[in-house]
Amino acid sequence: MVFSRETQLSGPTTKRVRIYDVAQAAGVSVATASKALNDTGRMTEETRSRVKEAASNLGFRPNAMARGLIQRRSFTVGLLTNDTYGRFTLPLMAGVSEELVDQGVSVFLCTIEDDPALAKIHVDAMLDKQVDGIIASGKRIDRQLPVDLTNLNVPVVYAFTQAPAEAVSLVSDDAGGSREAVEWLKTLGRRRIVHVTGPKSFASVEERAGAYRTSVGGSGSVLFGTWSEQWGHEAVSQLWSVGGDKPDAIFCGNDQIARGVVDALRERDVSVPDEVSVIGFDNWEIVAAATRPPLTTIDMNLKALGREAGRLVLALAAGETVEPGIRKLPCQLVIRQSCGGVLRN
Amino acid sequence: MVFSRETQLSGPTTKRVRIYDVAQAAGVSVATASKALNDTGRMTEETRSRVKEAASNLGFRPNAMARGLIQRRSFTVGLLTNDTYGRFTLPLMAGVSEELVDQGVSVFLCTIEDDPALAKIHVDAMLDKQVDGIIASGKRIDRQLPVDLTNLNVPVVYAFTQAPAEAVSLVSDDAGGSREAVEWLKTLGRRRIVHVTGPKSFASVEERAGAYRTSVGGSGSVLFGTWSEQWGHEAVSQLWSVGGDKPDAIFCGNDQIARGVVDALRERDVSVPDEVSVIGFDNWEIVAAATRPPLTTIDMNLKALGREAGRLVLALAAGETVEPGIRKLPCQLVIRQSCGGVLRN
């Protein structure tokens, strides 16, 4: 599967004119511009003429998708999430916005709690606003949102949340990210690699631990705990309280654990990265960049996931066929200083 | 000014029936329910009857505000922000949602970048969706959003962003929060209180530093820097590299600085809070709770600010008069362990 962003080519010096350029030139909203060009909707004749004139002056030629959208759509996409902290949803939303803004499409985020009746009210509000599609998101990939989104009259794409069967769904490739972390540690010459991670009840924890075990060749050791700095401290205590060879690398299930591990090692006068390489998961800037030394980590590329979700929901809205099923998007190694080594290439 | 949440009293055992209860009972959206009850909108006669029957069965009696809303409104409020990281906007949005969900009103968040033309597209999209009002928010209180929201045909309330003159605006009381921090340190017996804060170019930095100086009685010392842990480390280096009495308390401009200060003191074997009390500002859980010891800090009460913004924007939408001007809402001391002391009562 290839998920590179589609590049729309045009002549070398001409910039494609989009519906929103027409809307801006005519001083109206994108939706009004589209209605004007399609001779639908209610507006004064003066407004309709002004839009058409602007389109003509600018040489506006809608492409196939745009034509589909213009005829039937409202130029808004709803993003629904129960991640009220925004840790996962906001990077995703940034990607969706980035992908859609060039099409003149706005993204509206609506957060829901775990009350199904209230969740339904918010979904109904989105449908009342005639969104072109809904992107459903969450805070973990093995839990469904507390509301049924099947059989709506608009397309739904699931991103970073559990999807029903036969849905179009996007998640990051946890196993691939885990492999990438371990391979990087092996490239740096590390041989005694331990995995300190979150609760076993998370599907992504099991997925990453499984890929870790395969990558280290069966000799691995996995410590399950909580998603916290404190657990990182405790894990180091456990690992350093037994005799024998100590690990020369610790692969952590998230950046908070990794920060706890790095702090605990420093307090034991174990040098990171000289004696032990530490790698995180998430690339959560506030944690990864403030750790001393700053964390090398695996980025789940949630922004890219958002871009792809935006592209797919618009494709569905335009009547294109999109294969259902779960798409796993690649994670990315972000090299800072906690493992040693330099950027490959 | 009093900002306590309005409590709506009814009989001791009866729960007020709201429009969304009617909508749920009839299996329609809130907007459809409101149209049905007002004999407006397009729907089948069967749907209209079902809604009226549900209202009658439940004993639905809209109050004055609800009547105003039901007649003219769409039951959505738009929240506009350029805080794409969500640090300030998401707690605010949680408050808005909490205040409005009982009225059956959904909140849609739209993030804008600093491009005025794109920002205008998103605002137009909100207006096209006929939101009942807009809450404008941002990432600092001394910068305006890159889009003009005056003269819209819906009410606008500004929360945690700079507002134009004569607007209804809500910010947290930076000076009050600063006073509260210093008073708490004084209550604990601290006498040599230093203030380590962010860049002078922030209005809130100046506001807090001014209140700090007044509270300590002119003897204060303020170190300006950046909003980072690293600056907290550097500030401790500076303070401990000179001779004479060391501070017995450090009031930090945000929690990241405070975390750097606490870590740097521990590494110098200075005990927090026994020898030095450290207090932060923000109550950003991810930072404050993970610090060792956990940070006592000032919470800006952004959720309460969001609730008040939601209440005011609906009041304006219902045609009530709201006094323009800047309302400063109180901050709140959150006691953990970095200052010593226990909860007052």
mmCIF file of C-alpha atoms in Angstrom, chain B residues 140-143 174 199-209:
data_model
loop_
_atom_site.group_PDB
_atom_site.id
_atom_site.type_symbol
_atom_site.label_atom_id
_atom_site.label_comp_id
_atom_site.label_asym_id
_atom_site.label_seq_id
_atom_site.Cartn_x
_atom_site.Cartn_y
_atom_site.Cartn_z
ATOM 1 C CA ARG B 140 -2.558 34.210 24.498
ATOM 2 C CA ILE B 141 -4.651 37.093 25.767
ATOM 3 C CA ASP B 142 -2.674 39.874 24.087
ATOM 4 C CA ARG B 143 -3.066 38.761 20.470
ATOM 5 C CA ASP B 174 -3.474 36.762 36.071
ATOM 6 C CA PRO B 199 9.206 36.349 28.113
ATOM 7 C CA LYS B 200 8.539 39.979 28.996
ATOM 8 C CA SER B 201 6.652 40.389 25.694
ATOM 9 C CA PHE B 202 3.637 38.513 27.107
ATOM 10 C CA ALA B 203 1.043 40.760 28.763
ATOM 11 C CA SER B 204 0.267 37.999 31.262
ATOM 12 C CA VAL B 205 3.947 37.864 32.265
ATOM 13 C CA GLU B 206 3.974 41.577 33.052
ATOM 14 C CA GLU B 207 0.650 41.341 34.852
ATOM 15 C CA ARG B 208 1.802 38.482 37.066
ATOM 16 C CA ALA B 209 5.213 40.044 37.727
#
